[in-house]
CSV table of C-alpha atoms in Angstrom, one decimal:
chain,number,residue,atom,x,y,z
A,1,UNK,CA,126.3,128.1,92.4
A,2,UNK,CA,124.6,128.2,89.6
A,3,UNK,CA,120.7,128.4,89.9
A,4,UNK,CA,118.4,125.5,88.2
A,5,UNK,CA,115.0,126.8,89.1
A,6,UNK,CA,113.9,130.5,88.7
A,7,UNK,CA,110.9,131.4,90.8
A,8,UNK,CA,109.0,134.7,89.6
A,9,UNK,CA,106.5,136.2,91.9
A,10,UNK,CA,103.7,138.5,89.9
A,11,UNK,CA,103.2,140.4,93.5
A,12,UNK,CA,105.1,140.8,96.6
A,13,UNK,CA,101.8,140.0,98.4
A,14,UNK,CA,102.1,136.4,96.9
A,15,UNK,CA,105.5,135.8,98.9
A,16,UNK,CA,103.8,133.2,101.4
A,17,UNK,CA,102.9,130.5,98.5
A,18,UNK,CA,106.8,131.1,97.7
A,19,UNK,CA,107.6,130.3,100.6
A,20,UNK,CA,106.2,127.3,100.3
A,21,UNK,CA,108.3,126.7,97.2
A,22,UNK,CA,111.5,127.4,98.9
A,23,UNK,CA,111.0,125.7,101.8
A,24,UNK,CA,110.7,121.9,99.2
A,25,UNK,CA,113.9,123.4,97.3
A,26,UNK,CA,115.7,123.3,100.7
A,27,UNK,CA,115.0,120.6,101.4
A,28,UNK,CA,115.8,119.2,98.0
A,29,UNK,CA,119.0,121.2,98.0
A,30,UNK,CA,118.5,122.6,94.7
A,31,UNK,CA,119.8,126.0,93.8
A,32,UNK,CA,117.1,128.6,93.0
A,33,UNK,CA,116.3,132.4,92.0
A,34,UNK,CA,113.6,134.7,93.4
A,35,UNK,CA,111.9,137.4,91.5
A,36,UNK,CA,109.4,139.9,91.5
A,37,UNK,CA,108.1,141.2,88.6
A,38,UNK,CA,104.1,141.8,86.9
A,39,UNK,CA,103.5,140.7,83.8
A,40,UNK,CA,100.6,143.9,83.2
A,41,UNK,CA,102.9,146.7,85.5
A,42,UNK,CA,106.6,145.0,84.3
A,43,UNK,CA,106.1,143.3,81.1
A,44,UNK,CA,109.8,144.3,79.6
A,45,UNK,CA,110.8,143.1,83.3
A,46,UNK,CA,109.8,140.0,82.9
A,47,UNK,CA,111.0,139.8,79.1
A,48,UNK,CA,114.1,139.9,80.5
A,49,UNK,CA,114.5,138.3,83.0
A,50,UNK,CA,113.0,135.4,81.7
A,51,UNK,CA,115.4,135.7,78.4
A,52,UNK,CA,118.4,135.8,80.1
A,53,UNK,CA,117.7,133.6,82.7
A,54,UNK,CA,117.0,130.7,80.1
A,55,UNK,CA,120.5,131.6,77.9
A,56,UNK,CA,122.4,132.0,81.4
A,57,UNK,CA,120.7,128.0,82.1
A,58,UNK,CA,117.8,127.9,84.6
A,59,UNK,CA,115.9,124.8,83.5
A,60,UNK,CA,112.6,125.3,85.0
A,61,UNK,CA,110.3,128.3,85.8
A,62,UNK,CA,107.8,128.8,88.3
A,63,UNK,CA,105.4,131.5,88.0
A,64,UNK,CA,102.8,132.7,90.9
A,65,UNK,CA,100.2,134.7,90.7
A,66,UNK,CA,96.7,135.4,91.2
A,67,UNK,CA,93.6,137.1,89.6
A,68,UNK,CA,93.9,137.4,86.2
A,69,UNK,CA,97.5,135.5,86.5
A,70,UNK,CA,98.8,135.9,83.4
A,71,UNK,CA,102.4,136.2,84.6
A,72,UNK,CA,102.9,132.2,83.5
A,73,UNK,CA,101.8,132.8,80.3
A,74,UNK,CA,104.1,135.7,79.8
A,75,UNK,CA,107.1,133.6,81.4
A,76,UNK,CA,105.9,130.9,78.7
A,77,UNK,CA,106.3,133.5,75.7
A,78,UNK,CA,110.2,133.8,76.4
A,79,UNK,CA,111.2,130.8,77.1
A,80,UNK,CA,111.4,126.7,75.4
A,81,UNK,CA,111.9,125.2,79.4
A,82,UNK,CA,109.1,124.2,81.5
A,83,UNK,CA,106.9,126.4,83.2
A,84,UNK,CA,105.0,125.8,85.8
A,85,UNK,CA,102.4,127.5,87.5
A,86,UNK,CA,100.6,128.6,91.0
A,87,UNK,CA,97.5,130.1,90.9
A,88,UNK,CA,96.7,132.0,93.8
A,89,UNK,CA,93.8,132.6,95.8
A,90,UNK,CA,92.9,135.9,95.9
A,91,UNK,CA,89.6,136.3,94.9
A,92,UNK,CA,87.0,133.9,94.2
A,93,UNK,CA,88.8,130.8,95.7
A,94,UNK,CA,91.4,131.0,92.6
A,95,UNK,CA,89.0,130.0,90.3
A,96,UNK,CA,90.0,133.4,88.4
A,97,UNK,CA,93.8,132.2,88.7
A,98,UNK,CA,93.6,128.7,87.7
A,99,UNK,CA,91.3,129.6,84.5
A,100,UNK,CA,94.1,131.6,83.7
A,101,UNK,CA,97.2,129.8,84.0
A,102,UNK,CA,95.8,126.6,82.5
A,103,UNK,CA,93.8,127.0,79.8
A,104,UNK,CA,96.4,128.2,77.5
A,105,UNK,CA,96.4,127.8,73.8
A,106,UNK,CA,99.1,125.7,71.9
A,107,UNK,CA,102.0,125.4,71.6
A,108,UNK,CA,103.0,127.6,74.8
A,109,UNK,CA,101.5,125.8,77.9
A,110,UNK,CA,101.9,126.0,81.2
A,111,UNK,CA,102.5,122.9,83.7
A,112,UNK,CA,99.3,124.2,86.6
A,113,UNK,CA,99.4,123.0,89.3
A,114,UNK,CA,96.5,123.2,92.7
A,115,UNK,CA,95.6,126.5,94.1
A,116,UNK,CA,98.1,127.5,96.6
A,117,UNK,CA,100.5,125.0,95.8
A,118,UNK,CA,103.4,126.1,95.8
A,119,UNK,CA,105.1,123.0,97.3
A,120,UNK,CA,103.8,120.7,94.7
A,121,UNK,CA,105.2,123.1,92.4
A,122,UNK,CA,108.5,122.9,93.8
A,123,UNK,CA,108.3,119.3,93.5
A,124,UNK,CA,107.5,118.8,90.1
A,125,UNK,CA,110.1,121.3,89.2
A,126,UNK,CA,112.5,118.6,90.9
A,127,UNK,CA,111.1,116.1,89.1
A,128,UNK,CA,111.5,117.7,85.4
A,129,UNK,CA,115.1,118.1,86.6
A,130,UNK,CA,115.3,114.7,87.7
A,131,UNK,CA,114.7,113.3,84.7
A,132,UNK,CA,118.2,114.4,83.9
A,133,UNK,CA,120.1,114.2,87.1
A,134,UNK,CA,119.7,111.3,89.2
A,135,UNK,CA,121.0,112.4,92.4
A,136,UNK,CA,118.1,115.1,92.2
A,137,UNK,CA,115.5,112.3,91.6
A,138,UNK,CA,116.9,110.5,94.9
A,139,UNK,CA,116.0,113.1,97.2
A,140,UNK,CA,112.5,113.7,95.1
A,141,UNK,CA,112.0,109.7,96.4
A,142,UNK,CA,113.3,109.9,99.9
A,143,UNK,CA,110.7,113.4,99.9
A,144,UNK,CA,107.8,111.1,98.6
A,145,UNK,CA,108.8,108.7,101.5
A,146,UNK,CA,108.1,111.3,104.2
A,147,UNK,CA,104.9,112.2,102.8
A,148,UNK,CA,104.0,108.8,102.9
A,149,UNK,CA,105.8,108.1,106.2
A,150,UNK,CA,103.5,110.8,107.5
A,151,UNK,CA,99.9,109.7,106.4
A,152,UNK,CA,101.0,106.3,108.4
A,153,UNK,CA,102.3,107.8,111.2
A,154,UNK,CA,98.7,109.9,111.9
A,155,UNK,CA,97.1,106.6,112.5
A,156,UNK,CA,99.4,106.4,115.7
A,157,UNK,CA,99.2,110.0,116.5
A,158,UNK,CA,95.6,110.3,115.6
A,159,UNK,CA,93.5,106.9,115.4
A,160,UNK,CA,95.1,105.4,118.6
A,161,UNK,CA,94.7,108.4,120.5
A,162,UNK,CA,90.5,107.8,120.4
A,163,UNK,CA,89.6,106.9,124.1
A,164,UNK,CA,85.9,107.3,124.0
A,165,UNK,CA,84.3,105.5,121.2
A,166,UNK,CA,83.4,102.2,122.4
A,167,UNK,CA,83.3,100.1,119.7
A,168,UNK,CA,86.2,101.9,117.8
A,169,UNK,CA,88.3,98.2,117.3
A,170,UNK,CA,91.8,100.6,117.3
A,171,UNK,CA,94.1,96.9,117.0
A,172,UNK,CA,92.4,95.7,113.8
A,173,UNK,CA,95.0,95.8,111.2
A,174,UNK,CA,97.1,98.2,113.0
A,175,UNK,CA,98.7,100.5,110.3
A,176,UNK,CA,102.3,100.4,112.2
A,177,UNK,CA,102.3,96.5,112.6
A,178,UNK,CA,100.9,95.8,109.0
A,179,UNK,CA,103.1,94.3,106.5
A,180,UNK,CA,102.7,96.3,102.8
A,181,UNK,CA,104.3,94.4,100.0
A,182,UNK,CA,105.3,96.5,97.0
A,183,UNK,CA,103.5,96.2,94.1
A,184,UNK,CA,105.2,94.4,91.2
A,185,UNK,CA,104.1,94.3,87.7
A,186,UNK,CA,102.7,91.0,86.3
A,187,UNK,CA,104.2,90.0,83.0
A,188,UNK,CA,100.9,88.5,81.8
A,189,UNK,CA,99.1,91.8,82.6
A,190,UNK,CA,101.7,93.8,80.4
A,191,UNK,CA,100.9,94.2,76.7
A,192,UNK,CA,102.4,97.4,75.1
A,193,UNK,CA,103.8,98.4,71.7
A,194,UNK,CA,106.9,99.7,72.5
A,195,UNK,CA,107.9,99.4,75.9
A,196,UNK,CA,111.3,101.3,76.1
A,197,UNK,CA,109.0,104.5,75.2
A,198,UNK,CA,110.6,108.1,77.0
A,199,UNK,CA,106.5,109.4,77.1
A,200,UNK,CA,104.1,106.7,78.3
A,201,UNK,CA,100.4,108.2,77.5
A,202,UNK,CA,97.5,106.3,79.6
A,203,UNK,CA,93.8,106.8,78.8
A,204,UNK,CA,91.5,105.7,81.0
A,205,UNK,CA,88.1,104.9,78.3
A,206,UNK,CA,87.8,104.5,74.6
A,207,UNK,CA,85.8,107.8,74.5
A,208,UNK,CA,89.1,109.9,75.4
A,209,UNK,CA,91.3,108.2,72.6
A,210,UNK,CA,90.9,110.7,70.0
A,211,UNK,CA,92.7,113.3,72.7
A,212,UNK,CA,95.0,111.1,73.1
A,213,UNK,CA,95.7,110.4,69.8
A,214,UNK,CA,96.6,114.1,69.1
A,215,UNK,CA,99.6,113.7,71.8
A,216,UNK,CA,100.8,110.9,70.4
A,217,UNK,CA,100.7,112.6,66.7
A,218,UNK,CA,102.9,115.4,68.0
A,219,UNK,CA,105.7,113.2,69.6
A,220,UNK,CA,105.8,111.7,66.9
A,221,UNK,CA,106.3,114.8,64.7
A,222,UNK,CA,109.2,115.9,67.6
A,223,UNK,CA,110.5,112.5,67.1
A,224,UNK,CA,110.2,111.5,70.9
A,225,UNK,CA,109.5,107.8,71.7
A,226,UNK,CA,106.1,106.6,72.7
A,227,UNK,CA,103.4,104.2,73.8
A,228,UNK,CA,100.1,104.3,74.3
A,229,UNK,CA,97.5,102.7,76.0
A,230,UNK,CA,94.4,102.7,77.2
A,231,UNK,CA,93.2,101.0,80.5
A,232,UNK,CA,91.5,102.1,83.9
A,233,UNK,CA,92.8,102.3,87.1
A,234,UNK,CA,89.5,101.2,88.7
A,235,UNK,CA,88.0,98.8,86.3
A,236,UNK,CA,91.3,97.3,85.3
A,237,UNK,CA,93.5,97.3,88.3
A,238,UNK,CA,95.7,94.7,87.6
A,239,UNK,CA,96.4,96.2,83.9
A,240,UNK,CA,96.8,99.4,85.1
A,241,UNK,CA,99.2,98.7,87.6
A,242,UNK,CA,101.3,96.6,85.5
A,243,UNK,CA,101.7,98.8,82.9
A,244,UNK,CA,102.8,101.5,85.0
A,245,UNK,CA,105.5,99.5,86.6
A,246,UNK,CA,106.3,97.8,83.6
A,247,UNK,CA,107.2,101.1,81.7
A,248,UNK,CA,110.6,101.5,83.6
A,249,UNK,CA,112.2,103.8,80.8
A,250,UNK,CA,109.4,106.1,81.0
A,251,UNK,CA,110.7,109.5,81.8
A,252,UNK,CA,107.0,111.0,81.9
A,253,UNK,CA,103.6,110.0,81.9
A,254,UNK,CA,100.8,111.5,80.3
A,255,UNK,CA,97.5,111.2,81.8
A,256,UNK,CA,94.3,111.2,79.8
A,257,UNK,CA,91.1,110.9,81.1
A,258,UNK,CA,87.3,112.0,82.7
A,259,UNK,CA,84.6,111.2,84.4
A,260,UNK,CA,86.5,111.8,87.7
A,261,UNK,CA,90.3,111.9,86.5
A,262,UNK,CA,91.7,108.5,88.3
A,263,UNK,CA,93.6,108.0,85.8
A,264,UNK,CA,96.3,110.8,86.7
A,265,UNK,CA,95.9,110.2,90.4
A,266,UNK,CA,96.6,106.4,89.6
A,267,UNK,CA,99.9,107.1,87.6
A,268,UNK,CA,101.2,109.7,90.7
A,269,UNK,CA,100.8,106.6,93.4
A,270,UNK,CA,103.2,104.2,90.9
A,271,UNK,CA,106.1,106.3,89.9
A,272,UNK,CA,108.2,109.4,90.6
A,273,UNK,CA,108.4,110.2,87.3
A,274,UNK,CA,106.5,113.6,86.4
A,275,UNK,CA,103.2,113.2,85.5
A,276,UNK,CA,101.1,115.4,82.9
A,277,UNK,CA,97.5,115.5,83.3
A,278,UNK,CA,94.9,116.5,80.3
A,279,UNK,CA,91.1,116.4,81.7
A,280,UNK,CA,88.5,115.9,79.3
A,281,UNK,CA,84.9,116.5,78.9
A,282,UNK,CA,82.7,113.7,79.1
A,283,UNK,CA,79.5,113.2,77.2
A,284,UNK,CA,77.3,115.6,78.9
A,285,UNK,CA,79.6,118.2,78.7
A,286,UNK,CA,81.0,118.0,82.4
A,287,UNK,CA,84.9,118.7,82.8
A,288,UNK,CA,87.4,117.1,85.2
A,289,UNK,CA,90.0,119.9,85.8
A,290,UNK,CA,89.6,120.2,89.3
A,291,UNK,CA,89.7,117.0,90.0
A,292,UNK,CA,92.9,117.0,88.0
A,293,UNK,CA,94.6,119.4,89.0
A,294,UNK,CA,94.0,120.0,92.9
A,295,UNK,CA,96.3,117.5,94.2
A,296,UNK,CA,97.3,117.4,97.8
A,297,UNK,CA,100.9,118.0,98.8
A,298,UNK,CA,103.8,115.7,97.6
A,299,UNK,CA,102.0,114.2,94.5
A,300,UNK,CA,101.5,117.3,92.0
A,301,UNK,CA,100.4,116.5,88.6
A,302,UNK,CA,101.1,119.3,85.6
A,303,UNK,CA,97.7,119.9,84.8
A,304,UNK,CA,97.2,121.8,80.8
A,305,UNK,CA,94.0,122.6,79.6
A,306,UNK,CA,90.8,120.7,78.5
A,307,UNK,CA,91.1,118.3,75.9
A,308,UNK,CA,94.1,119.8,75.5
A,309,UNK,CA,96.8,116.9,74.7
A,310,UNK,CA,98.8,118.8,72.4
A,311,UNK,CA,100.2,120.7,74.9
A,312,UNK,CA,100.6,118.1,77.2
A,313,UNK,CA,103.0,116.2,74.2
A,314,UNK,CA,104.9,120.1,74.0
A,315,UNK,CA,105.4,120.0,77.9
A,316,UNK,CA,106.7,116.4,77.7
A,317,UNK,CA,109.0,117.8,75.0
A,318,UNK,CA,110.1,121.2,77.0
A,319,UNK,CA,111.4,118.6,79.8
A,320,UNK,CA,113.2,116.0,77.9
A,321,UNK,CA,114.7,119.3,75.6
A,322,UNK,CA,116.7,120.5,79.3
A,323,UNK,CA,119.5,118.9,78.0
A,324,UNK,CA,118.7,118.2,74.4
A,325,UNK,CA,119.6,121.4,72.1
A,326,UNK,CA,117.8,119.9,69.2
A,327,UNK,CA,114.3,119.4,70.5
A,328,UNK,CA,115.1,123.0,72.1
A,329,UNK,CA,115.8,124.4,68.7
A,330,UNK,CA,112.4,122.7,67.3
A,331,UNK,CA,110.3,124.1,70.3
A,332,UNK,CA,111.6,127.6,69.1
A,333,UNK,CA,110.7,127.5,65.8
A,334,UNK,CA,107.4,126.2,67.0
A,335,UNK,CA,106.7,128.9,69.3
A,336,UNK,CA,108.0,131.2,66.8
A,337,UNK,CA,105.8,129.7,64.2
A,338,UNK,CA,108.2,129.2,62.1
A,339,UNK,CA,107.2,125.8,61.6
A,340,UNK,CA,104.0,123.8,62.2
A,341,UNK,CA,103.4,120.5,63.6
């Protein structure tokens, strides 16, 4: 069986986030490779294995590391498919390993995901394969559904359990008798220019539409349908909802926004499709990659640098090129610099 995810460790000491990783894959019943191998003590190690596991077909990477965590990057260099990363914490919270991994420089970025996360890495691996193989995108629902399952069921195992707080009302709305409608999108909400787009980019304010506008410049140049819009998930409920759901073709979503990032964590609770995440800096200078990237289990989002769209448009082109040899071909060139876009 031939493996579809390769999983690299940078140290052996990092082996309990991969278990994490393996434990989602599993479940998912994907095949996978483990390896060990430092991008500073084993860089030809990593050339390698990297090379010829990308002509021999593994479709997505994961690297994990911690401190300086340069072992995505390095995966990054050797390869057009996806990588995604795990910083570890190992010293200073994995501040240090985040920095790292995410803020790389186009066109060779990595998909970050939380600190420790190795199961929302795993995840989001299954859902850049998904894209292309349905039965895998199944059992990436049905896992979502457990998740979900799970936060409902702690009201039983947790909130009904309270004995001693006497004006706790525990039979208001009670989560396991409540009736929750799915969300459908309304036609009058929807207004998009091209709704059969593969990349749907959403920003969440006017000031963030120059970033977006560089993503949407790209996929153009790579010749990979797109919309864009720009609407917020808390002012804007409605719209934001219905757009979402009305963008059924979508095959990723690209998240753009500050001043808190709802946007990304607004797209993740109305599709399974991957979602990319680029946190900008608002006018004071304040950031939103933390609050990007640190999602909690079973909803990752593939978190590039600041401001950096451009690499969020080259990730949504590494996953669609899986099974497409000519945007592969293209990404080479432009790794190589052999062209520019």
């Amino acid at each position: 069986m031939m493996p579809k995810i390769m999983i690299i460790l940078g140290s052996g000491s990092d082996i309990e986030i991969a278990e994490k990783c393996m434990n989602i894959l599993e479940k998912l019943e994907i095949p996978y490779s483990l390896k060990i191998a430092s991008a500073h003590r084993t860089p030809n190690l990593v050339r390698e294995i990297v090379r010829q596991g990308t002509n021999a077909g593994i479709e997505v990477f994961i690297g994990i590391a911690g401190l300086a965590a340069h072992l995505p990057g390095t995966i990054a260099a050797y390869t057009p498919r996806p990588v995604i990363g795990v910083p570890v914490d190992v010293k200073t919270g994995g501040i240090d390993a985040l920095q790292s991994i995410v803020q790389m420089p186009y066109p060779s970025p990595i998909s970050t995901v939380g600190i420790d996360r190795g199961d929302n890495a795993a995840i989001l691996a299954a859902q850049y394969i998904g894209i292309h193989d349905e039965d895998i995108r199944q059992k990436v629902i049905n896992l979502r559904k457990e998740y979900a399952d799970k936060v409902k069921a702690s009201n039983e195992e947790i909130v009904q359990k309270i004995e001693d707080k006497k004006f706790l009302q525990n039979d208001f709305l009670r989560i396991k008798n409540l009736e929750i409608n799915e969300i459908e999108a309304e036609e009058e909400e929807i207004r998009c220019k091209n709704q059969d787009a593969e990349v749907a980019i959403i920003v969440g304010r006017q000031n963030d539409v120059a970033i977006a506008k560089k993503a949407a410049i790209l996929l153009e140049r790579l010749k990979i349908s797109h919309d864009i819009k720009v609407v917020c998930p808390i002012r804007s409920t409605k719209k934001f909802t219905s757009y979402v759901k009305s963008m059924k073709n979508a095959k990723i979503f690209i998240g753009i926004s500050s001043n808190s990032s709802q946007v990304t964590g607004g797209i993740v609770g109305l599709t399974d499709r991957p979602v990319i995440g680029v946190p900008c800096t608002n006018e004071n200078g304040d950031d939103y990659m933390l609050t990007t990237v640190n999602m909690p289990p079973g909803v990752p989002v593939a978190t590039v640098g600041i401001n950096n769209s451009k690499n969020a448009a080259v990730i949504a082109a590494e996953v669609l090129a899986i099974h497409d040899p000519h945007i592969t071909e293209v990404l080479d060139k432009l790794k190589d610099k052999k062209i520019n876009l």
